[in-house]
Short mmCIF file of C-alpha atoms in Angstrom, two decimals:
data_model
loop_
_atom_site.label_atom_id
_atom_site.label_comp_id
_atom_site.label_asym_id
_atom_site.label_seq_id
_atom_site.Cartn_x
_atom_site.Cartn_y
_atom_site.Cartn_z
CA UNK Q 900 126.45 116.26 70.54
CA UNK Q 901 129.76 114.27 69.83
CA UNK Q 902 128.55 110.28 69.38
CA UNK Q 903 131.98 109.54 71.70
CA UNK Q 904 129.67 111.52 74.96
CA UNK Q 905 126.52 111.02 76.33
CA UNK Q 906 124.26 113.39 77.77
CA UNK Q 907 122.20 111.67 80.46
CA UNK Q 908 119.33 114.31 81.12
CA UNK Q 909 119.33 118.15 79.29
CA UNK Q 910 119.70 119.92 82.54
CA UNK Q 911 123.02 117.80 83.38
CA UNK Q 912 126.26 120.04 83.22
CA UNK Q 913 128.18 117.26 83.11
CA UNK Q 914 128.67 114.47 80.09
CA UNK Q 915 129.70 111.08 79.99
CA UNK Q 916 131.99 109.53 77.84
CA UNK Q 917 131.47 106.53 76.05
CA UNK Q 918 135.16 105.86 75.21
CA UNK Q 919 138.48 106.01 75.67
CA UNK Q 920 139.43 109.66 75.37
CA UNK Q 921 143.43 110.52 74.42
CA UNK Q 922 145.35 113.85 75.34
CA UNK Q 923 144.71 115.73 72.18
CA UNK Q 924 141.36 114.29 70.89
CA UNK Q 925 139.24 116.92 70.24
CA UNK Q 926 135.68 116.65 70.91
CA UNK Q 927 132.54 118.70 70.69
CA UNK Q 928 130.39 119.61 73.36
CA UNK Q 929 126.96 121.27 72.41
CA UNK Q 930 129.09 122.70 69.36
CA UNK Q 931 132.13 124.33 70.97
CA UNK Q 932 135.34 122.38 70.27
CA UNK Q 933 137.32 121.27 73.43
CA UNK Q 934 140.93 119.58 73.07
CA UNK Q 935 141.19 116.75 75.68
CA UNK Q 936 143.93 117.50 78.11
CA UNK Q 937 144.66 113.90 79.62
CA UNK Q 938 143.61 110.53 78.82
CA UNK Q 939 139.87 109.92 80.21
CA UNK Q 940 138.56 106.68 80.64
CA UNK Q 941 135.42 105.04 79.05
CA UNK Q 942 132.20 106.15 81.99
CA UNK Q 943 134.09 109.29 82.85
CA UNK Q 944 132.51 112.71 83.17
CA UNK Q 945 133.84 115.97 81.30
CA UNK Q 946 132.17 119.62 82.12
CA UNK Q 947 129.33 120.59 79.65
CA UNK Q 948 129.86 124.29 80.65
CA UNK Q 949 132.12 125.88 82.76
CA UNK Q 950 131.34 125.14 86.68
CA UNK Q 951 132.34 127.34 89.00
CA UNK Q 952 133.18 126.47 92.63
CA UNK Q 953 131.11 125.27 94.82
CA UNK Q 954 128.11 125.12 92.04
CA UNK Q 955 126.15 121.89 92.37
CA UNK Q 956 127.62 119.05 89.70
CA UNK Q 957 124.10 117.47 87.39
CA UNK Q 958 123.88 114.37 86.12
CA UNK Q 959 121.04 112.54 85.57
CA UNK Q 960 119.47 115.43 86.38
CA UNK Q 961 120.23 115.30 89.49
CA UNK Q 962 123.21 116.84 92.20
CA UNK Q 963 125.26 114.04 92.45
CA UNK Q 964 127.91 117.00 94.84
CA UNK Q 965 129.81 120.23 94.64
CA UNK Q 966 132.50 121.39 92.53
CA UNK Q 967 135.35 122.25 94.96
CA UNK Q 968 137.39 124.13 92.08
CA UNK Q 969 136.55 126.01 88.71
CA UNK Q 970 135.92 123.83 86.27
CA UNK Q 971 135.64 124.63 82.63
CA UNK Q 972 133.98 123.24 79.86
CA UNK Q 973 135.31 120.14 78.53
CA UNK Q 974 137.57 119.71 81.34
CA UNK Q 975 137.55 115.88 83.39
CA UNK Q 976 135.24 116.05 86.60
CA UNK Q 977 136.39 113.83 89.31
CA UNK Q 978 137.17 113.52 92.37
CA UNK Q 979 140.10 116.30 92.35
CA UNK Q 980 137.63 118.65 91.53
CA UNK Q 981 134.32 117.61 93.31
CA UNK Q 982 133.18 116.31 96.24
CA UNK Q 983 130.42 115.19 97.55
CA UNK Q 984 127.35 116.67 99.96
CA UNK Q 985 127.23 113.80 102.26
CA UNK Q 986 130.06 111.70 102.73
CA UNK Q 987 133.51 111.86 101.43
CA UNK Q 988 134.68 109.12 98.62
CA UNK Q 989 137.21 107.23 99.66
CA UNK Q 990 140.18 106.68 96.98
CA UNK Q 991 143.47 104.66 97.65
CA UNK Q 992 146.88 106.47 96.88
CA UNK Q 993 147.90 105.63 93.46
CA UNK Q 994 151.15 103.48 92.76
CA UNK Q 995 153.63 106.01 92.56
CA UNK Q 996 152.38 108.06 95.95
CA UNK Q 997 151.69 104.81 97.81
CA UNK Q 998 155.82 103.59 97.70
CA UNK T 644 108.68 76.99 85.80
CA UNK T 645 109.14 73.36 88.14
CA UNK T 646 109.97 73.61 91.62
CA UNK T 647 109.75 72.07 95.03
CA UNK T 648 106.60 72.88 97.56
CA UNK T 649 106.94 73.57 101.03
CA UNK T 650 104.56 73.36 103.77
CA UNK T 651 104.33 77.08 104.32
CA UNK T 652 103.13 77.27 101.00
CA UNK T 653 106.38 78.70 99.17
CA UNK T 654 107.81 77.21 96.13
CA UNK T 655 111.47 77.15 95.77
CA UNK T 656 113.55 76.41 92.02
CA UNK T 657 116.43 74.69 93.96
CA UNK T 658 116.56 72.01 96.27
CA UNK T 659 119.78 72.51 98.33
CA UNK T 660 121.08 70.35 101.06
CA UNK T 661 121.98 73.56 104.30
CA UNK T 662 125.06 72.79 106.01
CA UNK T 663 124.98 75.36 108.58
CA UNK T 664 127.70 75.90 110.97
CA UNK T 665 126.86 77.70 114.38
CA UNK T 666 130.12 79.38 115.40
CA UNK T 667 133.61 79.85 113.63
CA UNK T 668 134.82 77.11 115.48
CA UNK T 669 132.45 74.75 114.27
CA UNK T 670 132.90 76.12 110.20
CA UNK T 671 136.00 73.48 109.17
CA UNK T 672 133.85 70.93 110.24
CA UNK T 673 130.85 72.18 108.39
CA UNK T 674 132.87 73.18 104.80
CA UNK T 675 134.34 69.11 105.19
CA UNK T 676 130.91 67.44 105.15
CA UNK T 677 129.71 69.20 101.99
CA UNK T 678 132.97 69.91 100.57
CA UNK T 679 132.40 66.11 98.66
CA UNK T 680 129.12 67.07 97.97
CA UNK T 681 129.19 70.87 96.70
CA UNK T 682 128.79 70.29 92.92
CA UNK T 683 125.59 68.25 94.14
CA UNK T 684 123.77 71.10 95.39
CA UNK T 685 125.15 71.20 99.40
CA UNK T 686 125.61 74.51 100.51
CA UNK T 687 127.77 75.59 103.18
CA UNK T 688 126.33 78.11 104.99
CA UNK T 689 126.59 79.84 109.27
CA UNK T 690 127.65 82.08 111.48
CA UNK T 691 130.33 82.69 113.14
CA UNK T 692 130.50 84.70 116.13
CA UNK T 693 130.27 83.46 119.83
CA UNK T 694 127.70 85.94 121.52
CA UNK T 695 124.30 85.45 120.71
CA UNK T 696 122.55 88.28 118.04
CA UNK T 697 118.78 88.23 117.55
CA UNK T 698 119.50 89.54 113.70
CA UNK T 699 122.01 86.60 113.34
CA UNK T 700 118.94 83.86 114.51
CA UNK T 701 116.24 85.09 112.30
CA UNK T 702 118.80 85.09 109.17
CA UNK T 703 119.51 82.23 110.25
CA UNK T 704 116.21 80.55 110.52
CA UNK T 705 114.94 82.29 107.46
CA UNK T 706 117.93 80.75 105.91
CA UNK T 707 117.35 77.60 106.54
CA UNK T 708 113.40 77.38 106.35
CA UNK T 709 114.29 79.32 102.36
CA UNK T 710 111.97 77.95 99.88
CA UNK T 711 115.67 76.81 98.09
CA UNK T 712 116.03 74.83 100.81
CA UNK T 713 115.34 71.02 101.40
CA UNK T 714 117.05 69.93 103.82
CA UNK T 715 119.32 71.11 106.67
CA UNK T 716 122.52 70.13 108.92
CA UNK T 717 123.46 71.80 111.93
CA UNK T 718 127.32 71.76 113.26
CA UNK T 719 127.45 73.06 116.18
CA UNK T 720 130.43 72.93 118.46
CA UNK T 721 129.11 72.93 121.65
CA UNK T 722 129.66 75.24 124.34
CA UNK T 723 128.63 78.42 121.57
CA UNK T 724 125.78 80.78 122.42
CA UNK T 725 124.06 80.83 119.67
CA UNK T 726 120.33 79.44 120.09
CA UNK T 727 120.46 76.32 118.19
CA UNK T 728 116.99 75.05 119.54
CA UNK T 729 115.30 77.91 118.61
CA UNK T 730 116.92 77.02 114.60
CA UNK T 731 115.99 72.81 115.07
CA UNK T 732 112.78 74.07 116.03
CA UNK T 733 111.89 76.53 113.39
CA UNK T 734 113.49 74.01 111.02
CA UNK T 735 111.32 71.03 112.18
CA UNK T 736 108.32 73.02 112.21
CA UNK T 737 108.93 73.84 108.15
CA UNK T 738 108.68 70.14 107.48
CA UNK T 739 112.50 69.76 106.88
CA UNK T 740 114.32 67.04 107.65
CA UNK T 741 116.55 68.25 110.14
CA UNK T 742 119.67 66.79 111.67
CA UNK T 743 122.12 68.20 114.23
CA UNK T 744 125.69 67.40 115.47
CA UNK T 745 127.07 68.58 117.91
CA UNK T 746 131.01 68.10 117.42
CA UNK T 747 132.10 67.96 121.43
CA UNK T 748 129.64 65.21 122.05
CA UNK T 749 129.64 63.06 118.19
CA UNK T 750 133.98 62.59 119.46
CA UNK T 751 135.73 65.36 117.62
CA UNK T 752 136.36 66.55 114.31
CA UNK T 753 136.66 63.50 112.02
CA UNK T 754 133.87 61.55 113.58
CA UNK T 755 131.39 64.14 113.21
CA UNK T 756 132.60 65.15 109.55
CA UNK T 757 131.58 61.28 108.79
CA UNK T 758 128.93 61.19 111.00
CA UNK T 759 127.53 64.32 108.86
CA UNK T 760 128.67 63.50 105.80
CA UNK T 761 126.34 60.31 105.69
CA UNK T 762 123.46 62.11 106.77
CA UNK T 763 123.46 64.71 103.88
CA UNK T 764 124.73 61.59 101.57
CA UNK T 765 121.33 59.96 102.53
CA UNK T 766 119.08 63.38 102.12
CA UNK T 767 120.78 64.32 98.95
CA UNK T 768 119.69 61.04 97.34
CA UNK T 769 116.25 61.42 99.04
CA UNK T 770 115.49 64.84 97.78
CA UNK T 771 116.93 64.47 94.16
CA UNK T 772 113.70 61.54 94.39
CA UNK T 773 111.26 64.52 95.29
CA UNK T 774 108.15 65.59 93.12
CA UNK T 775 108.04 68.79 91.57
CA UNK T 776 105.26 71.42 91.45
CA UNK T 777 104.39 73.77 88.63
CA UNK T 778 105.42 77.34 89.65
CA UNK T 779 103.97 80.79 88.59
CA UNK T 780 106.03 84.16 88.02
CA UNK T 781 103.44 85.24 91.05
CA UNK T 782 104.72 83.22 93.19
CA UNK T 783 108.36 84.10 92.97
CA UNK T 784 110.66 86.96 94.84
CA UNK T 785 113.64 88.58 93.01
CA UNK T 786 116.13 90.57 94.64
CA UNK T 787 118.72 92.96 92.90
CA UNK T 788 122.11 94.44 94.35
CA UNK T 789 124.50 96.15 92.07
CA UNK T 790 128.77 95.68 93.22
CA UNK T 791 131.97 96.40 91.36
CA UNK T 792 130.15 99.95 90.52
CA UNK T 793 131.79 102.18 87.51
CA UNK T 794 129.91 104.84 85.70
CA UNK T 795 128.58 102.62 83.08
CA UNK T 796 125.96 100.36 85.72
CA UNK T 797 124.05 103.49 86.16
CA UNK T 798 123.35 103.73 82.21
CA UNK T 799 123.49 100.15 81.42
CA UNK T 800 123.03 97.19 83.12
CA UNK T 801 121.08 98.76 86.12
CA UNK T 802 118.78 100.49 84.08
CA UNK T 803 117.93 96.77 82.50
CA UNK T 804 117.64 95.29 86.10
CA UNK T 805 114.89 97.75 86.34
CA UNK T 806 113.47 96.88 83.08
CA UNK T 807 113.25 93.41 83.97
CA UNK T 808 111.86 94.07 87.67
CA UNK T 809 108.89 96.12 86.33
CA UNK T 810 108.50 93.11 83.67
CA UNK T 811 108.51 90.46 86.51
CA UNK T 812 106.04 93.05 88.72
CA UNK T 813 103.47 93.21 86.01
CA UNK T 814 103.38 89.52 86.00
CA UNK T 815 102.96 89.63 90.04
CA UNK T 816 105.98 88.82 91.37
CA UNK T 817 107.70 90.50 94.42
CA UNK T 818 111.10 92.42 93.80
CA UNK T 819 113.19 93.56 96.32
CA UNK T 820 115.98 96.52 95.79
CA UNK T 821 118.35 97.54 98.66
CA UNK T 822 121.23 99.24 100.32
CA UNK T 823 119.36 102.58 101.37
CA UNK T 824 123.09 103.35 101.82
CA UNK T 825 123.89 103.80 98.29
CA UNK T 826 120.73 105.36 97.94
CA UNK T 827 121.63 108.59 99.75
CA UNK T 828 121.04 111.23 97.47
CA UNK T 829 117.60 109.69 96.17
CA UNK T 830 115.31 109.82 99.21
CA UNK T 831 113.38 112.66 98.10
CA UNK T 832 112.72 111.08 93.93
CA UNK T 833 112.56 107.29 95.96
CA UNK T 834 110.02 108.55 98.84
CA UNK T 835 107.65 110.42 95.65
CA UNK T 836 107.08 106.45 94.20
CA UNK T 837 105.89 105.57 97.53
CA UNK T 838 102.35 103.64 97.53
CA UNK T 839 101.29 105.56 101.07
CA UNK T 840 102.44 108.52 102.34
CA UNK T 841 103.07 107.02 105.57
CA UNK T 842 105.63 104.49 103.27
CA UNK T 843 107.26 107.81 101.85
CA UNK T 844 108.04 109.32 105.30
CA UNK T 845 109.42 105.62 106.42
CA UNK T 846 111.67 105.51 102.77
CA UNK T 847 113.06 109.22 103.56
CA UNK T 848 113.56 108.56 107.49
CA UNK T 849 115.30 105.26 106.73
CA UNK T 850 117.75 107.03 104.16
CA UNK T 851 118.46 109.41 106.32
CA UNK T 852 119.43 107.07 109.07
CA UNK T 853 122.00 105.45 106.29
CA UNK T 854 123.04 109.19 105.80
CA UNK T 855 124.05 109.37 109.44
CA UNK T 856 125.19 106.33 110.37
CA UNK T 857 127.46 106.94 107.23
CA UNK T 858 129.24 109.38 108.22
CA UNK T 859 129.85 108.77 111.87
CA UNK T 860 131.84 105.42 109.97
CA UNK T 861 133.90 108.27 108.04
CA UNK T 862 133.17 106.91 104.66
CA UNK T 863 130.33 106.21 102.54
CA UNK T 864 129.59 102.79 100.91
CA UNK T 865 132.20 103.76 98.15
CA UNK T 866 135.16 102.34 97.17
CA UNK T 867 138.39 103.39 95.38
CA UNK T 868 137.17 100.70 92.13
CA UNK T 869 134.26 103.11 91.90
CA UNK T 870 136.44 105.97 91.22
CA UNK T 871 138.91 104.02 88.85
CA UNK T 872 135.34 103.57 86.96
CA UNK T 873 134.17 107.19 86.86
CA UNK T 874 131.98 107.45 89.78
CA UNK T 875 132.66 110.72 92.15
CA UNK T 876 130.61 110.69 94.73
CA UNK T 877 128.15 108.38 96.47
CA UNK T 878 125.28 110.17 95.44
CA UNK T 879 126.40 109.69 91.88
CA UNK T 880 126.88 106.14 92.92
CA UNK T 881 123.06 106.20 94.44
CA UNK T 882 121.73 107.38 91.44
CA UNK T 883 122.89 104.71 89.14
CA UNK T 884 122.15 102.06 91.93
CA UNK T 885 118.64 103.68 92.38
CA UNK T 886 117.75 102.83 88.68
CA UNK T 887 117.73 98.70 89.34
CA UNK T 888 114.42 99.62 91.14
CA UNK T 889 112.50 100.01 87.44
CA UNK T 890 109.55 102.53 87.56
CA UNK T 891 106.91 100.48 89.76
CA UNK T 892 105.55 102.09 92.88
CA UNK T 893 106.91 101.09 95.76
CA UNK T 894 104.32 99.39 98.03
CA UNK T 895 106.77 98.26 101.16
CA UNK T 896 110.04 98.76 102.85
CA UNK T 897 110.80 95.84 104.57
CA UNK T 898 114.38 94.72 107.20
CA UNK T 899 116.62 92.40 106.79
CA UNK T 900 114.79 88.44 107.12
CA UNK T 901 110.66 90.36 106.12
CA UNK T 902 109.33 88.49 103.74
CA UNK T 903 107.17 90.24 100.67
CA UNK T 904 103.52 89.81 101.55
CA UNK T 905 102.33 89.71 98.55
CA UNK T 906 103.96 91.26 94.85
CA UNK T 907 104.99 94.38 93.64
CA UNK T 908 108.65 96.70 94.46
CA UNK T 909 110.25 96.46 98.11
CA UNK T 910 112.86 98.67 99.43
CA UNK T 911 115.23 96.27 102.08
CA UNK T 912 116.53 99.16 105.06
CA UNK T 913 120.31 97.03 105.79
CA UNK T 914 121.39 99.78 108.11
CA UNK T 915 120.76 98.85 111.75
CA UNK T 916 118.56 100.83 113.93
CA UNK T 917 119.75 102.17 117.53
CA UNK T 918 123.42 103.44 118.16
CA UNK T 919 126.11 102.44 115.71
CA UNK T 920 127.77 99.08 117.79
CA UNK T 921 128.86 96.62 114.62
CA UNK T 922 130.71 98.66 112.39
CA UNK T 923 130.07 99.09 108.87
CA UNK T 924 126.16 98.09 107.93
CA UNK T 925 127.11 95.36 104.88
CA UNK T 926 130.98 94.95 104.31
CA UNK T 927 130.63 93.14 101.54
CA UNK T 928 128.55 92.69 98.62
CA UNK T 929 127.55 88.82 100.08
CA UNK T 930 126.50 90.38 102.81
CA UNK T 931 123.79 91.96 101.00
CA UNK T 932 122.73 89.18 99.28
CA UNK T 933 121.97 86.98 101.83
CA UNK T 934 120.14 89.43 103.07
CA UNK T 935 118.11 89.73 100.19
CA UNK T 936 118.04 86.07 100.10
CA UNK T 937 116.51 85.67 103.72
CA UNK T 938 113.58 87.55 102.77
CA UNK T 939 112.85 85.18 100.38
CA UNK T 940 114.65 85.94 97.08
CA UNK T 941 114.94 82.76 94.78
CA UNK T 942 117.37 84.61 92.10
CA UNK T 943 119.38 87.83 93.02
CA UNK T 944 120.48 89.82 89.74
CA UNK T 945 123.95 91.23 90.36
CA UNK T 946 125.10 94.06 88.26
CA UNK T 947 128.29 94.83 88.01
CA UNK T 948 131.08 97.12 86.24
CA UNK T 949 134.03 96.32 87.18
CA UNK T 950 133.78 92.88 87.14
CA UNK T 951 132.61 91.00 90.66
CA UNK T 952 132.70 87.11 90.03
CA UNK T 953 130.52 85.94 93.31
CA UNK T 954 127.84 83.63 93.29
CA UNK T 955 126.35 82.61 96.58
CA UNK T 956 124.89 79.67 98.71
CA UNK T 957 120.95 78.93 98.58
CA UNK T 958 119.86 81.15 95.84
CA UNK T 959 121.44 81.62 92.13
CA UNK T 960 122.86 85.02 91.52
CA UNK T 961 122.64 86.52 87.57
CA UNK T 962 125.68 88.33 86.55
CA UNK T 963 124.58 91.51 84.77
CA UNK T 964 127.90 92.64 82.88
CA UNK T 965 127.31 96.57 82.65
CA UNK T 966 130.95 97.53 80.94
CA UNK T 967 131.52 96.09 77.48
CA UNK T 968 135.12 95.70 78.07
CA UNK T 969 134.61 94.21 81.51
CA UNK T 970 132.69 91.61 79.56
CA UNK T 971 135.19 91.04 76.92
CA UNK T 972 137.38 90.17 79.99
CA UNK T 973 134.63 88.18 82.07
CA UNK T 974 132.85 86.92 79.73
CA UNK T 975 133.32 83.32 81.41
CA UNK T 976 131.90 84.90 85.04
CA UNK T 977 129.17 87.05 83.45
CA UNK T 978 125.12 85.73 82.30
CA UNK T 979 124.06 89.15 80.67
CA UNK T 980 125.93 91.28 78.73
CA UNK T 981 124.41 94.59 79.38
CA UNK T 982 127.59 96.69 77.34
CA UNK T 983 125.89 96.16 74.66
CA UNK T 984 123.68 99.18 75.54
CA UNK T 985 126.89 100.91 75.60
CA UNK T 986 128.36 100.34 72.16
CA UNK T 987 124.51 100.85 70.42
CA UNK T 988 123.86 97.25 70.00
CA UNK T 989 120.95 96.86 71.64
CA UNK T 990 118.49 98.94 74.23
CA UNK T 991 117.52 98.60 77.77
CA UNK T 992 114.09 96.90 76.58
CA UNK T 993 115.95 93.84 74.99
CA UNK T 994 118.16 93.86 77.71
CA UNK T 995 115.75 93.88 80.44
CA UNK T 996 113.83 91.25 78.49
CA UNK T 997 117.03 89.17 78.25
CA UNK T 998 117.02 89.08 82.13
CA UNK T 999 113.45 87.92 82.61
CA UNK T 1000 113.78 85.13 80.56
CA UNK T 1001 116.44 83.93 82.13
CA UNK T 1002 115.00 84.09 85.43
CA UNK T 1003 112.51 82.06 83.82
CA UNK T 1004 115.09 79.73 82.79
CA UNK T 1005 116.20 79.42 86.20
CA UNK T 1006 113.18 77.56 87.69
CA UNK T 1007 113.13 75.52 84.25
CA UNK T 1008 116.49 73.93 85.17
CA UNK T 1009 119.18 76.41 83.85
CA UNK T 1010 121.98 77.55 85.55
CA UNK T 1011 123.84 80.65 85.88
CA UNK T 1012 127.75 81.33 85.55
CA UNK T 1013 128.39 81.31 89.11
CA UNK T 1014 126.54 78.41 90.14
CA UNK T 1015 128.35 76.42 87.01
CA UNK T 1016 131.35 77.93 88.41
CA UNK T 1017 130.93 76.65 91.68
CA UNK T 1018 130.23 80.26 93.41
CA UNK T 1019 128.98 79.75 96.95
CA UNK T 1020 130.10 82.87 98.88
CA UNK T 1021 128.00 83.41 102.01
CA UNK T 1022 128.95 85.74 105.23
CA UNK T 1023 126.70 86.76 108.14
CA UNK T 1024 127.34 89.14 110.49
CA UNK T 1025 126.35 90.89 113.41
CA UNK T 1026 123.21 93.88 113.42
CA UNK T 1027 120.03 95.13 115.56
CA UNK T 1028 116.97 95.86 113.67
CA UNK T 1029 113.43 97.26 115.14
CA UNK T 1030 110.72 95.41 113.45
CA UNK T 1031 109.16 97.46 111.00
CA UNK T 1032 106.47 99.99 111.58
CA UNK T 1033 102.90 99.05 109.97
CA UNK T 1034 103.39 102.06 107.55
CA UNK T 1035 106.10 99.72 105.91
CA UNK T 1036 103.44 96.89 104.87
CA UNK T 1037 101.18 97.15 101.87
CA UNK T 1038 97.44 96.82 102.73
#
């Protein structure tokens, strides 16, 4: 595994980013290379493999929610493509959207 | 550790004079009384509401008779509904010096402030001369909370706090973890750690109650900053928060103001029982810290990723910074740099040991960063609870 990434549990379908990744950076996940499309901040998640819409997202070996779209391996996994199975996550609008 | 022995047998690692307002209308007078001595362990707490509430009454009684408290000044406006007679009786029964200033009877703001300052200064001097006794780790109660969490919290700071919990429990201490609303999604693995099957049922029920409650409120216990920091859902935040509990068996489940009867790991159920009446269970991190302290916590471990700065009235708060970048920006506010784990410079056991050692040092005169910086946050709002069932306590 790429030293910039952390696999917290062998069952997981996401990995955690240990340092900031810039657009264009290449990372190695399970021996396949993926090029990062947009910056990904520290402690965010990347898909370890293709995750189908409706499939559980697994971190710490446990389900942390469900994919709301098909997520390709290497893609940023976050509030834009997954949701809670319990209650919605509140996110403030970004500055551009708020004005 | 050195401590002050109270008449109920509990020992305190601080000897605080508490100035407690009994309605928001008395808050200014209480604050003015405490302000000039705020750097000499005089702390302000209080309840802002004017309607009676059993939970608030119990919280105030437990806080005013907390082992870290040596003397209590109650500040009443005079016409509020808070039961100050019951509170003053509980404090007097505990053997602590007590005074009640009723603003309407004392002649208003200025006369009340002057009378209060004089009494508090005399108590401070008396408490400073009070003798101390030895205190063992097995007499400690330690709480833990996380706030301003991000994706690092569950990898570094929370599991390190969990290691510290394991070490303290091994030495006989009682440790309390909490926020059932931030354990949603962990109920089954948590119930599997319960000491008895009946306790497992109680734990699953408490988390189900939290999930129902937050679903009715429309949002989980999840802030926009959590998402900026890489957390996507309440379940993900919960899994990280759960790591604070360490690996010891869960021996009991308590509610705010219940004090653990013996050592071991306890879950604190903070979500109100019955119909939803008073809004969000805990409106911010300090509401949780106040509840951990009302359960007797001598010290609270606070794990933060985004960078909280808060402390608390009554008990010291150790701030454990999970995120190495946050630590570099806010080191002056942080007691422990758990981000070293992410940088590969330290292991969970190293940081866990550091946290445990710091807890013990606080009992020997050391102070936390938030104490040094003068933090004394406190908040108490309305809630309602049913008493815990017999299955919730260790045999």
